[in-house]
Amino acid sequence: MDINEIIGETAKSMNLPAKSAIYVWGYNQSGQTGRKGKEGQLRIPKQLPPELFGCPAGANARWLDIACGREHTAAVASDGSLFTWGANEFGQLGDGTEEGRKYPKRVDQLEAEFVKSVSCGAHCTAAIAEPRENDGTISKSRLWVWGQNQGSNFPRLFWGAFKPNTIIRQVSCGAAHVVALSEDGLLQAWGYNEYGQLGRGVTCEGLQGARLINAFAKFLDEAPELVKITQVSCGEYHTAAISEKGEVYTWGLGNVGQLGHTSLQSGDKELLPRRVVALDGIFIKDVACGGVHTCAVTEKGALYAWGSGQVGQLGLGPQTGSFSFIPSDSESFLRNIPALVLPNGVQLVACGHSHTLVSLRDGRIHGWGYNSYGQAANQKTTYAWYPSPVDWCVGEVRKLAAGGGHSAVLTDACSLKELCEFRLADSVTLSNALQIEDVASRTGADALARLCGRLREHLLDGDEVDYEEYSQQ
């Protein structure tokens, strides 16, 4: 079959500007997969069509960021618009109501802002944006927050403990706390602190206002000092950060080893940021916190994980032992020492409540952990104990997101070849899947070939529900 016959037009007529796509799948009780009125779970990653966001069919929609909360999702378009959908019982969608929505809608309150990135907590959302019109008196990147514990169902500008006009580099939301990182490497935290997740050296009852974190324990026998931070991630009740030297610091609840320390200073908690000494000498470039586990990616692409692996979220296989202090002991549900999961090739990592996603340098996506809704692996198993491929996404992976029980991937097409892959993926049917797979295999379009193969497998298994969902792209 000729390639032009498959896509229905000549390659020369295609628009050359880069395109990107958002794929969402998994638990859908609150509509967080963006399928409007459909209630069922979606085990196959589905590309959300541009029409869903108010763009014309066939538009070269571009995306900048994607984030998943417990049961809501947010995406940033290339024009700086923020879209949210899913659960909204705490106002986490930012529309001023507490009514959930099963389709994406623009956050109108941020219309005058160019949103650059977004983070979703369990029931809150935070975005970094800059004014579309700026006379030079306003910082380029400032923080907006809304939802549970954030004081508003609409986005509100928040400086907290930072001086006004401080440039915000990153924000991360947990189950009941938020941590923001400034351009000069300072952290501030606010929310609940019953487990020390705010890094203040004490636990506190009730909602706590924002305060700078200025004490990091590099060595237990030395006084804590200020450390410049380059990245931060919030788990459910714990936090992890990377220093400019590639060191990992963790604090908060550590009852199942999610902090990566051989022992804890305050019972089952760590009240001050403390360096993970087991990673000494290893430069970490990325860190992600899940519900009760943590993952870190090294500069060379190795992946380490620690914490609870009871549902497979560590990727170390079905484990039967108990809490272990031995670094080489992999036969344990709970690991308080980082374990090597993948020795190389990892580019990105995202941790959901009980599952993990990674993208590899060869372009493939792998997941593991709790998989009852298909959020972690293609296989129809309750638990994915080992890294398993997710082969339904086309394009170069730019961002991974994992929520309470759903997942999302943002991919880009930056070349004519990738644009052709996107168009062919949109054209896959039962009658042409084999032909497209053959074209893709012969031209090195591996992701497209895998997608066609997976689709045929599902069709041969009689999985009509999944195919119906897929065909509605």
GROMACS .gro file of C-alpha atoms in nm:
model
  473
    1MET     CA    1   0.000   0.000   0.000
    2ASP     CA    2   0.132   0.343  -0.096
    3ILE     CA    3   0.196   0.580   0.196
    4ASN     CA    4  -0.012   0.853   0.027
    5GLU     CA    5  -0.300   0.610  -0.008
    6ILE     CA    6  -0.283   0.537   0.364
    7ILE     CA    7  -0.286   0.898   0.482
    8GLY     CA    8  -0.513   1.020   0.203
    9GLU     CA    9  -0.291   1.307   0.086
   10THR     CA   10   0.061   1.381  -0.029
   11ALA     CA   11   0.329   1.440   0.230
   12LYS     CA   12   0.405   1.776   0.071
   13SER     CA   13   0.062   1.909   0.165
   14MET     CA   14   0.115   1.844   0.534
   15ASN     CA   15   0.183   2.134   0.767
   16LEU     CA   16   0.543   2.134   0.881
   17PRO     CA   17   0.517   2.313   1.220
   18ALA     CA   18   0.576   2.078   1.512
   19LYS     CA   19   0.278   1.906   1.669
   20SER     CA   20   0.230   1.741   2.005
   21ALA     CA   21  -0.023   1.506   2.157
   22ILE     CA   22  -0.163   1.423   2.499
   23TYR     CA   23  -0.244   1.062   2.585
   24VAL     CA   24  -0.444   0.985   2.902
   25TRP     CA   25  -0.554   0.649   3.041
   26GLY     CA   26  -0.646   0.461   3.359
   27TYR     CA   27  -0.900   0.525   3.635
   28ASN     CA   28  -1.187   0.743   3.516
   29GLN     CA   29  -1.441   0.766   3.797
   30SER     CA   30  -1.434   1.148   3.788
   31GLY     CA   31  -1.371   1.188   3.416
   32GLN     CA   32  -0.999   1.253   3.460
   33THR     CA   33  -0.916   1.077   3.131
   34GLY     CA   34  -1.111   1.344   2.941
   35ARG     CA   35  -1.373   1.125   2.775
   36LYS     CA   36  -1.675   1.342   2.854
   37GLY     CA   37  -1.970   1.123   2.961
   38LYS     CA   38  -1.795   0.786   2.949
   39GLU     CA   39  -1.765   0.616   3.287
   40GLY     CA   40  -1.550   0.310   3.218
   41GLN     CA   41  -1.179   0.285   3.287
   42LEU     CA   42  -0.949   0.321   2.986
   43ARG     CA   43  -0.669   0.064   2.976
   44ILE     CA   44  -0.537   0.186   2.639
   45PRO     CA   45  -0.372   0.532   2.622
   46LYS     CA   46  -0.601   0.754   2.418
   47GLN     CA   47  -0.489   1.067   2.236
   48LEU     CA   48  -0.713   1.357   2.331
   49PRO     CA   49  -0.832   1.520   2.006
   50PRO     CA   50  -0.778   1.895   1.946
   51GLU     CA   51  -1.155   1.943   1.918
   52LEU     CA   52  -1.185   1.856   2.287
   53PHE     CA   53  -0.990   2.174   2.364
   54GLY     CA   54  -1.179   2.394   2.120
   55CYS     CA   55  -0.928   2.357   1.835
   56PRO     CA   56  -1.039   2.268   1.480
   57ALA     CA   57  -1.003   1.909   1.368
   58GLY     CA   58  -0.659   1.839   1.225
   59ALA     CA   59  -0.505   2.140   1.398
   60ASN     CA   60  -0.138   2.118   1.489
   61ALA     CA   61  -0.207   2.157   1.860
   62ARG     CA   62   0.102   2.209   2.075
   63TRP     CA   63   0.136   2.136   2.446
   64LEU     CA   64   0.387   2.250   2.706
   65ASP     CA   65   0.302   2.053   3.021
   66ILE     CA   66   0.073   1.789   3.171
   67ALA     CA   67   0.002   1.696   3.535
   68CYS     CA   68  -0.220   1.443   3.717
   69GLY     CA   69  -0.376   1.480   4.061
   70ARG     CA   70  -0.555   1.211   4.254
   71GLU     CA   71  -0.860   1.236   4.026
   72HIS     CA   72  -0.804   1.547   3.813
   73THR     CA   73  -0.580   1.644   3.523
   74ALA     CA   74  -0.431   1.970   3.394
   75ALA     CA   75  -0.258   2.059   3.067
   76VAL     CA   76  -0.079   2.370   2.941
   77ALA     CA   77  -0.118   2.465   2.573
   78SER     CA   78   0.157   2.634   2.373
   79ASP     CA   79  -0.035   2.963   2.376
   80GLY     CA   80  -0.010   2.968   2.758
   81SER     CA   81  -0.367   2.855   2.823
   82LEU     CA   82  -0.435   2.613   3.109
   83PHE     CA   83  -0.701   2.342   3.079
   84THR     CA   84  -0.833   2.132   3.370
   85TRP     CA   85  -1.080   1.844   3.404
   86GLY     CA   86  -1.188   1.568   3.643
   87ALA     CA   87  -1.278   1.584   4.014
   88ASN     CA   88  -1.347   1.924   4.168
   89GLU     CA   89  -1.483   1.871   4.519
   90PHE     CA   90  -1.221   2.109   4.660
   91GLY     CA   91  -1.216   2.356   4.372
   92GLN     CA   92  -0.900   2.205   4.221
   93LEU     CA   93  -1.018   2.280   3.864
   94GLY     CA   94  -0.996   2.655   3.930
   95ASP     CA   95  -1.336   2.750   3.788
   96GLY     CA   96  -1.479   2.882   4.114
   97THR     CA   97  -1.712   2.586   4.162
   98GLU     CA   98  -1.694   2.248   4.329
   99GLU     CA   99  -1.860   2.061   4.043
  100GLY     CA  100  -1.657   1.800   3.859
  101ARG     CA  101  -1.615   1.809   3.482
  102LYS     CA  102  -1.543   1.521   3.243
  103TYR     CA  103  -1.398   1.731   2.963
  104PRO     CA  104  -1.116   1.990   2.947
  105LYS     CA  105  -1.205   2.356   2.994
  106ARG     CA  106  -0.981   2.661   2.989
  107VAL     CA  107  -0.913   2.827   3.327
  108ASP     CA  108  -1.051   3.172   3.246
  109GLN     CA  109  -0.910   3.336   3.557
  110LEU     CA  110  -0.560   3.294   3.410
  111GLU     CA  111  -0.651   3.444   3.073
  112ALA     CA  112  -0.417   3.740   3.130
  113GLU     CA  113  -0.130   3.504   3.221
  114PHE     CA  114   0.095   3.290   3.004
  115VAL     CA  115   0.109   2.962   3.196
  116LYS     CA  116   0.444   2.783   3.169
  117SER     CA  117   0.400   2.478   3.394
  118VAL     CA  118   0.145   2.313   3.623
  119SER     CA  119   0.147   2.076   3.921
  120CYS     CA  120  -0.145   1.879   4.065
  121GLY     CA  121  -0.170   1.759   4.423
  122ALA     CA  122  -0.432   1.525   4.561
  123HIS     CA  123  -0.698   1.800   4.566
  124CYS     CA  124  -0.518   2.120   4.469
  125THR     CA  125  -0.341   2.272   4.170
  126ALA     CA  126  -0.055   2.520   4.127
  127ALA     CA  127   0.071   2.691   3.813
  128ILE     CA  128   0.374   2.903   3.723
  129ALA     CA  129   0.289   3.184   3.483
  130GLU     CA  130   0.400   3.525   3.364
  131PRO     CA  131   0.179   3.822   3.269
  132ARG     CA  132   0.102   3.845   2.898
  133GLU     CA  133   0.150   4.221   2.924
  134ASN     CA  134   0.449   4.321   3.132
  135ASP     CA  135   0.611   4.663   3.166
  136GLY     CA  136   0.918   4.508   3.327
  137THR     CA  137   0.809   4.567   3.689
  138ILE     CA  138   0.672   4.215   3.741
  139SER     CA  139   0.874   3.895   3.776
  140LYS     CA  140   0.881   3.670   3.474
  141SER     CA  141   0.752   3.362   3.655
  142ARG     CA  142   0.511   3.382   3.947
  143LEU     CA  143   0.297   3.133   4.134
  144TRP     CA  144  -0.081   3.081   4.129
  145VAL     CA  145  -0.253   2.832   4.362
  146TRP     CA  146  -0.609   2.701   4.415
  147GLY     CA  147  -0.803   2.409   4.559
  148GLN     CA  148  -0.781   2.236   4.897
  149ASN     CA  149  -0.593   2.439   5.162
  150GLN     CA  150  -0.507   2.712   4.909
  151GLY     CA  151  -0.773   2.964   5.016
  152SER     CA  152  -0.964   2.987   4.688
  153ASN     CA  153  -1.148   2.791   4.421
  154PHE     CA  154  -1.010   3.040   4.170
  155PRO     CA  155  -0.637   3.079   4.097
  156ARG     CA  156  -0.484   3.332   4.335
  157LEU     CA  157  -0.142   3.491   4.317
  158PHE     CA  158   0.077   3.358   4.599
  159TRP     CA  159   0.414   3.482   4.719
  160GLY     CA  160   0.409   3.320   5.064
  161ALA     CA  161   0.749   3.351   5.231
  162PHE     CA  162   0.916   3.471   4.911
  163LYS     CA  163   0.963   3.840   4.847
  164PRO     CA  164   0.727   3.985   4.585
  165ASN     CA  165   0.859   3.947   4.231
  166THR     CA  166   1.070   3.645   4.324
  167ILE     CA  167   1.111   3.432   4.012
  168ILE     CA  168   0.954   3.089   4.070
  169ARG     CA  169   1.133   2.796   3.909
  170GLN     CA  170   0.917   2.501   4.013
  171VAL     CA  171   0.624   2.400   4.235
  172SER     CA  172   0.518   2.056   4.356
  173CYS     CA  173   0.197   1.955   4.537
  174GLY     CA  174   0.149   1.664   4.776
  175ALA     CA  175  -0.158   1.526   4.951
  176ALA     CA  176  -0.181   1.815   5.198
  177HIS     CA  177   0.129   2.030   5.144
  178VAL     CA  178   0.296   2.232   4.869
  179VAL     CA  179   0.662   2.324   4.812
  180ALA     CA  180   0.782   2.599   4.577
  181LEU     CA  181   1.136   2.653   4.446
  182SER     CA  182   1.276   2.996   4.358
  183GLU     CA  183   1.521   3.071   4.078
  184ASP     CA  184   1.800   3.125   4.334
  185GLY     CA  185   1.755   2.778   4.487
  186LEU     CA  186   1.541   2.853   4.793
  187LEU     CA  187   1.245   2.639   4.905
  188GLN     CA  188   0.929   2.746   5.082
  189ALA     CA  189   0.661   2.506   5.208
  190TRP     CA  190   0.307   2.538   5.342
  191GLY     CA  191   0.008   2.316   5.428
  192TYR     CA  192  -0.015   2.042   5.689
  193ASN     CA  193   0.292   1.930   5.881
  194GLU     CA  194   0.182   1.641   6.099
  195TYR     CA  195   0.461   1.424   5.959
  196GLY     CA  196   0.726   1.692   5.922
  197GLN     CA  197   0.673   1.718   5.546
  198LEU     CA  198   0.732   2.096   5.559
  199GLY     CA  199   1.093   2.044   5.673
  200ARG     CA  200   1.080   2.276   5.976
  201GLY     CA  201   1.238   2.054   6.241
  202VAL     CA  202   0.905   2.010   6.421
  203THR     CA  203   0.560   1.865   6.360
  204CYS     CA  204   0.257   2.093   6.381
  205GLU     CA  205  -0.118   2.050   6.408
  206GLY     CA  206  -0.343   2.233   6.166
  207LEU     CA  207  -0.280   2.427   5.847
  208GLN     CA  208   0.058   2.604   5.842
  209GLY     CA  209   0.151   2.919   5.655
  210ALA     CA  210   0.444   2.940   5.416
  211ARG     CA  211   0.798   2.943   5.557
  212LEU     CA  212   1.143   2.910   5.403
  213ILE     CA  213   1.335   2.585   5.449
  214ASN     CA  214   1.684   2.692   5.556
  215ALA     CA  215   1.833   2.388   5.733
  216PHE     CA  216   1.954   2.080   5.544
  217ALA     CA  217   2.131   1.799   5.728
  218LYS     CA  218   2.423   1.698   5.509
  219PHE     CA  219   2.597   1.507   5.789
  220LEU     CA  220   2.428   1.396   6.110
  221ASP     CA  221   2.727   1.496   6.322
  222GLU     CA  222   2.738   1.849   6.180
  223ALA     CA  223   2.504   2.144   6.209
  224PRO     CA  224   2.239   2.172   5.933
  225GLU     CA  225   2.316   2.433   5.669
  226LEU     CA  226   2.148   2.609   5.378
  227VAL     CA  227   2.174   2.420   5.048
  228LYS     CA  228   2.094   2.545   4.699
  229ILE     CA  229   1.816   2.332   4.547
  230THR     CA  230   1.752   2.268   4.178
  231GLN     CA  231   1.443   2.042   4.188
  232VAL     CA  232   1.173   1.938   4.435
  233SER     CA  233   0.900   1.671   4.444
  234CYS     CA  234   0.620   1.612   4.693
  235GLY     CA  235   0.487   1.267   4.775
  236GLU     CA  236   0.174   1.205   4.976
  237TYR     CA  237   0.331   1.297   5.311
  238HIS     CA  238   0.701   1.324   5.227
  239THR     CA  239   0.924   1.548   5.016
  240ALA     CA  240   1.245   1.506   4.818
  241ALA     CA  241   1.479   1.765   4.667
  242ILE     CA  242   1.798   1.770   4.459
  243SER     CA  243   2.086   2.002   4.539
  244GLU     CA  244   2.301   2.176   4.280
  245LYS     CA  245   2.562   1.906   4.348
  246GLY     CA  246   2.322   1.628   4.251
  247GLU     CA  247   2.257   1.517   4.611
  248VAL     CA  248   1.912   1.400   4.724
  249TYR     CA  249   1.753   1.529   5.045
  250THR     CA  250   1.431   1.379   5.185
  251TRP     CA  251   1.203   1.457   5.478
  252GLY     CA  252   0.854   1.389   5.619
  253LEU     CA  253   0.689   1.052   5.677
  254GLY     CA  254   0.927   0.760   5.638
  255ASN     CA  255   0.735   0.470   5.790
  256VAL     CA  256   0.784   0.239   5.490
  257GLY     CA  257   1.129   0.351   5.379
  258GLN     CA  258   1.020   0.624   5.136
  259LEU     CA  259   1.292   0.860   5.267
  260GLY     CA  260   1.582   0.629   5.180
  261HIS     CA  261   1.755   0.649   5.521
  262THR     CA  262   1.879   0.345   5.715
  263SER     CA  263   1.726   0.491   6.031
  264LEU     CA  264   1.510   0.789   6.119
  265GLN     CA  265   1.575   1.061   6.375
  266SER     CA  266   1.215   1.109   6.496
  267GLY     CA  267   1.038   0.773   6.514
  268ASP     CA  268   0.887   0.713   6.172
  269LYS     CA  269   0.953   1.072   6.054
  270GLU     CA  270   1.238   1.295   5.946
  271LEU     CA  271   1.170   1.657   6.046
  272LEU     CA  272   1.455   1.829   5.862
  273PRO     CA  273   1.574   1.769   5.504
  274ARG     CA  274   1.839   1.499   5.530
  275ARG     CA  275   2.082   1.377   5.265
  276VAL     CA  276   2.034   1.024   5.131
  277VAL     CA  277   2.385   0.897   5.200
  278ALA     CA  278   2.329   0.570   5.011
  279LEU     CA  279   2.345   0.778   4.691
  280ASP     CA  280   2.671   0.946   4.790
  281GLY     CA  281   2.894   0.998   4.487
  282ILE     CA  282   2.605   0.948   4.240
  283PHE     CA  283   2.487   1.264   4.060
  284ILE     CA  284   2.105   1.268   4.054
  285LYS     CA  285   1.933   1.475   3.785
  286ASP     CA  286   1.564   1.392   3.850
  287VAL     CA  287   1.357   1.284   4.149
  288ALA     CA  288   0.990   1.189   4.183
  289CYS     CA  289   0.779   1.101   4.486
  290GLY     CA  290   0.475   0.873   4.484
  291GLY     CA  291   0.231   0.792   4.759
  292VAL     CA  292   0.482   0.596   4.968
  293HIS     CA  293   0.777   0.549   4.734
  294THR     CA  294   1.048   0.761   4.572
  295CYS     CA  295   1.247   0.731   4.248
  296ALA     CA  296   1.563   0.904   4.129
  297VAL     CA  297   1.733   0.917   3.789
  298THR     CA  298   2.110   0.958   3.766
  299GLU     CA  299   2.298   1.176   3.522
  300LYS     CA  300   2.389   0.857   3.333
  301GLY     CA  301   2.029   0.735   3.311
  302ALA     CA  302   2.015   0.477   3.592
  303LEU     CA  303   1.696   0.452   3.798
  304TYR     CA  304   1.693   0.398   4.175
  305ALA     CA  305   1.379   0.339   4.383
  306TRP     CA  306   1.297   0.303   4.752
  307GLY     CA  307   0.997   0.289   4.983
  308SER     CA  308   0.698   0.055   4.967
  309GLY     CA  309   0.684  -0.205   4.691
  310GLN     CA  310   0.376  -0.384   4.816
  311VAL     CA  311   0.185  -0.338   4.489
  312GLY     CA  312   0.490  -0.343   4.265
  313GLN     CA  313   0.560   0.031   4.251
  314LEU     CA  314   0.936  -0.024   4.302
  315GLY     CA  315   0.963  -0.247   3.994
  316LEU     CA  316   1.162  -0.511   4.182
  317GLY     CA  317   0.922  -0.803   4.143
  318PRO     CA  318   0.679  -0.977   4.381
  319GLN     CA  319   0.841  -0.951   4.720
  320THR     CA  320   0.765  -1.153   5.029
  321GLY     CA  321   0.999  -1.032   5.303
  322SER     CA  322   0.977  -0.750   5.552
  323PHE     CA  323   1.163  -0.425   5.615
  324SER     CA  324   1.527  -0.457   5.516
  325PHE     CA  325   1.839  -0.261   5.609
  326ILE     CA  326   2.060  -0.455   5.366
  327PRO     CA  327   2.126  -0.263   5.042
  328SER     CA  328   2.154  -0.581   4.833
  329ASP     CA  329   1.845  -0.748   4.976
  330SER     CA  330   1.572  -0.716   4.714
  331GLU     CA  331   1.337  -0.967   4.877
  332SER     CA  332   1.144  -0.713   5.080
  333PHE     CA  333   0.820  -0.522   5.045
  334LEU     CA  334   0.969  -0.214   5.205
  335ARG     CA  335   1.310  -0.074   5.117
  336ASN     CA  336   1.465   0.209   5.312
  337ILE     CA  337   1.781   0.203   5.094
  338PRO     CA  338   1.776   0.296   4.723
  339ALA     CA  339   1.773  -0.009   4.497
  340LEU     CA  340   1.890  -0.008   4.135
  341VAL     CA  341   1.589  -0.084   3.914
  342LEU     CA  342   1.719   0.003   3.565
  343PRO     CA  343   2.095   0.041   3.507
  344ASN     CA  344   2.077   0.285   3.215
  345GLY     CA  345   1.866   0.447   2.944
  346VAL     CA  346   1.613   0.631   3.163
  347GLN     CA  347   1.527   0.988   3.062
  348LEU     CA  348   1.213   1.077   3.261
  349VAL     CA  349   1.032   0.936   3.564
  350ALA     CA  350   0.690   1.002   3.718
  351CYS     CA  351   0.542   0.848   4.032
  352GLY     CA  352   0.169   0.813   4.091
  353HIS     CA  353   0.008   0.714   4.415
  354SER     CA  354   0.097   0.346   4.365
  355HIS     CA  355   0.256   0.318   4.020
  356THR     CA  356   0.561   0.443   3.830
  357LEU     CA  357   0.627   0.549   3.470
  358VAL     CA  358   0.957   0.602   3.290
  359SER     CA  359   1.056   0.698   2.938
  360LEU     CA  360   1.373   0.550   2.792
  361ARG     CA  361   1.627   0.685   2.547
  362ASP     CA  362   1.502   0.443   2.281
  363GLY     CA  363   1.166   0.622   2.291
  364ARG     CA  364   0.973   0.355   2.480
  365ILE     CA  365   0.755   0.408   2.786
  366HIS     CA  366   0.756   0.153   3.069
  367GLY     CA  367   0.538   0.135   3.378
  368TRP     CA  368   0.491  -0.080   3.685
  369GLY     CA  369   0.297  -0.097   4.011
  370TYR     CA  370  -0.075  -0.110   4.083
  371ASN     CA  371  -0.244  -0.179   3.750
  372SER     CA  372  -0.608  -0.250   3.821
  373TYR     CA  373  -0.710   0.025   3.576
  374GLY     CA  374  -0.432  -0.033   3.325
  375GLN     CA  375  -0.245   0.278   3.441
  376ALA     CA  376   0.094   0.108   3.462
  377ALA     CA  377   0.116  -0.161   3.191
  378ASN     CA  378  -0.059  -0.305   2.886
  379GLN     CA  379  -0.114  -0.640   3.054
  380LYS     CA  380  -0.449  -0.701   3.220
  381THR     CA  381  -0.304  -0.775   3.562
  382THR     CA  382  -0.378  -0.619   3.898
  383TYR     CA  383  -0.007  -0.570   3.969
  384ALA     CA  384   0.275  -0.505   3.724
  385TRP     CA  385   0.573  -0.622   3.928
  386TYR     CA  386   0.843  -0.539   3.675
  387PRO     CA  387   0.896  -0.259   3.420
  388SER     CA  388   0.648  -0.333   3.142
  389PRO     CA  389   0.604  -0.154   2.805
  390VAL     CA  390   0.323   0.090   2.730
  391ASP     CA  391   0.319   0.085   2.350
  392TRP     CA  392   0.031   0.309   2.243
  393CYS     CA  393   0.196   0.650   2.219
  394VAL     CA  394   0.350   0.805   1.907
  395GLY     CA  395   0.606   1.088   1.907
  396GLU     CA  396   0.899   1.191   2.124
  397VAL     CA  397   0.812   1.172   2.494
  398ARG     CA  398   0.850   1.514   2.658
  399LYS     CA  399   0.655   1.476   2.984
  400LEU     CA  400   0.515   1.193   3.197
  401ALA     CA  401   0.246   1.235   3.462
  402ALA     CA  402   0.100   0.983   3.707
  403GLY     CA  403  -0.196   1.041   3.941
  404GLY     CA  404  -0.402   0.847   4.189
  405GLY     CA  405  -0.501   0.582   3.935
  406HIS     CA  406  -0.450   0.740   3.595
  407SER     CA  407  -0.155   0.835   3.376
  408ALA     CA  408  -0.073   1.086   3.103
  409VAL     CA  409   0.202   1.136   2.846
  410LEU     CA  410   0.287   1.440   2.638
  411THR     CA  411   0.467   1.366   2.310
  412ASP     CA  412   0.608   1.593   2.036
  413ALA     CA  413   0.661   1.561   1.663
  414CYS     CA  414   0.949   1.781   1.556
  415SER     CA  415   1.022   1.640   1.208
  416LEU     CA  416   0.835   1.550   0.893
  417LYS     CA  417   0.885   1.181   0.971
  418GLU     CA  418   0.724   1.220   1.315
  419LEU     CA  419   0.440   1.426   1.168
  420CYS     CA  420   0.375   1.140   0.925
  421GLU     CA  421   0.372   0.898   1.219
  422PHE     CA  422   0.109   1.110   1.394
  423ARG     CA  423  -0.106   1.118   1.080
  424LEU     CA  424  -0.075   0.745   1.023
  425ALA     CA  425  -0.158   0.673   1.387
  426ASP     CA  426  -0.477   0.876   1.346
  427SER     CA  427  -0.563   0.666   1.040
  428VAL     CA  428  -0.521   0.318   1.187
  429THR     CA  429  -0.821   0.089   1.136
  430LEU     CA  430  -0.875  -0.284   1.150
  431SER     CA  431  -0.839  -0.307   0.771
  432ASN     CA  432  -0.509  -0.118   0.740
  433ALA     CA  433  -0.331  -0.186   1.071
  434LEU     CA  434  -0.109  -0.457   0.924
  435GLN     CA  435  -0.013  -0.244   0.622
  436ILE     CA  436   0.070   0.059   0.838
  437GLU     CA  437   0.273  -0.162   1.071
  438ASP     CA  438   0.470  -0.287   0.772
  439VAL     CA  439   0.538   0.067   0.644
  440ALA     CA  440   0.637   0.179   0.994
  441SER     CA  441   0.875  -0.115   1.045
  442ARG     CA  442   1.050  -0.056   0.713
  443THR     CA  443   1.097   0.317   0.778
  444GLY     CA  444   1.218   0.291   1.137
  445ALA     CA  445   0.897   0.430   1.289
  446ASP     CA  446   0.921   0.195   1.587
  447ALA     CA  447   0.658   0.358   1.808
  448LEU     CA  448   0.399   0.349   1.528
  449ALA     CA  449   0.482  -0.014   1.450
  450ARG     CA  450   0.438  -0.107   1.817
  451LEU     CA  451   0.107   0.079   1.834
  452CYS     CA  452  -0.028  -0.113   1.532
  453GLY     CA  453   0.093  -0.440   1.679
  454ARG     CA  454  -0.073  -0.372   2.013
  455LEU     CA  455  -0.398  -0.274   1.842
  456ARG     CA  456  -0.408  -0.597   1.640
  457GLU     CA  457  -0.337  -0.799   1.954
  458HIS     CA  458  -0.632  -0.641   2.129
  459LEU     CA  459  -0.858  -0.696   1.828
  460LEU     CA  460  -0.756  -1.060   1.805
  461ASP     CA  461  -0.838  -1.096   2.174
  462GLY     CA  462  -1.188  -0.965   2.101
  463ASP     CA  463  -1.137  -0.652   2.309
  464GLU     CA  464  -1.417  -0.454   2.144
  465VAL     CA  465  -1.454  -0.197   2.422
  466ASP     CA  466  -1.091  -0.093   2.402
  467TYR     CA  467  -1.102  -0.074   2.022
  468GLU     CA  468  -1.418   0.136   2.031
  469GLU     CA  469  -1.246   0.382   2.262
  470TYR     CA  470  -0.935   0.387   2.048
  471SER     CA  471  -1.126   0.434   1.721
  472GLN     CA  472  -1.302   0.744   1.854
  473GLN     CA  473  -0.982   0.948   1.833
   0.00000   0.00000   0.00000
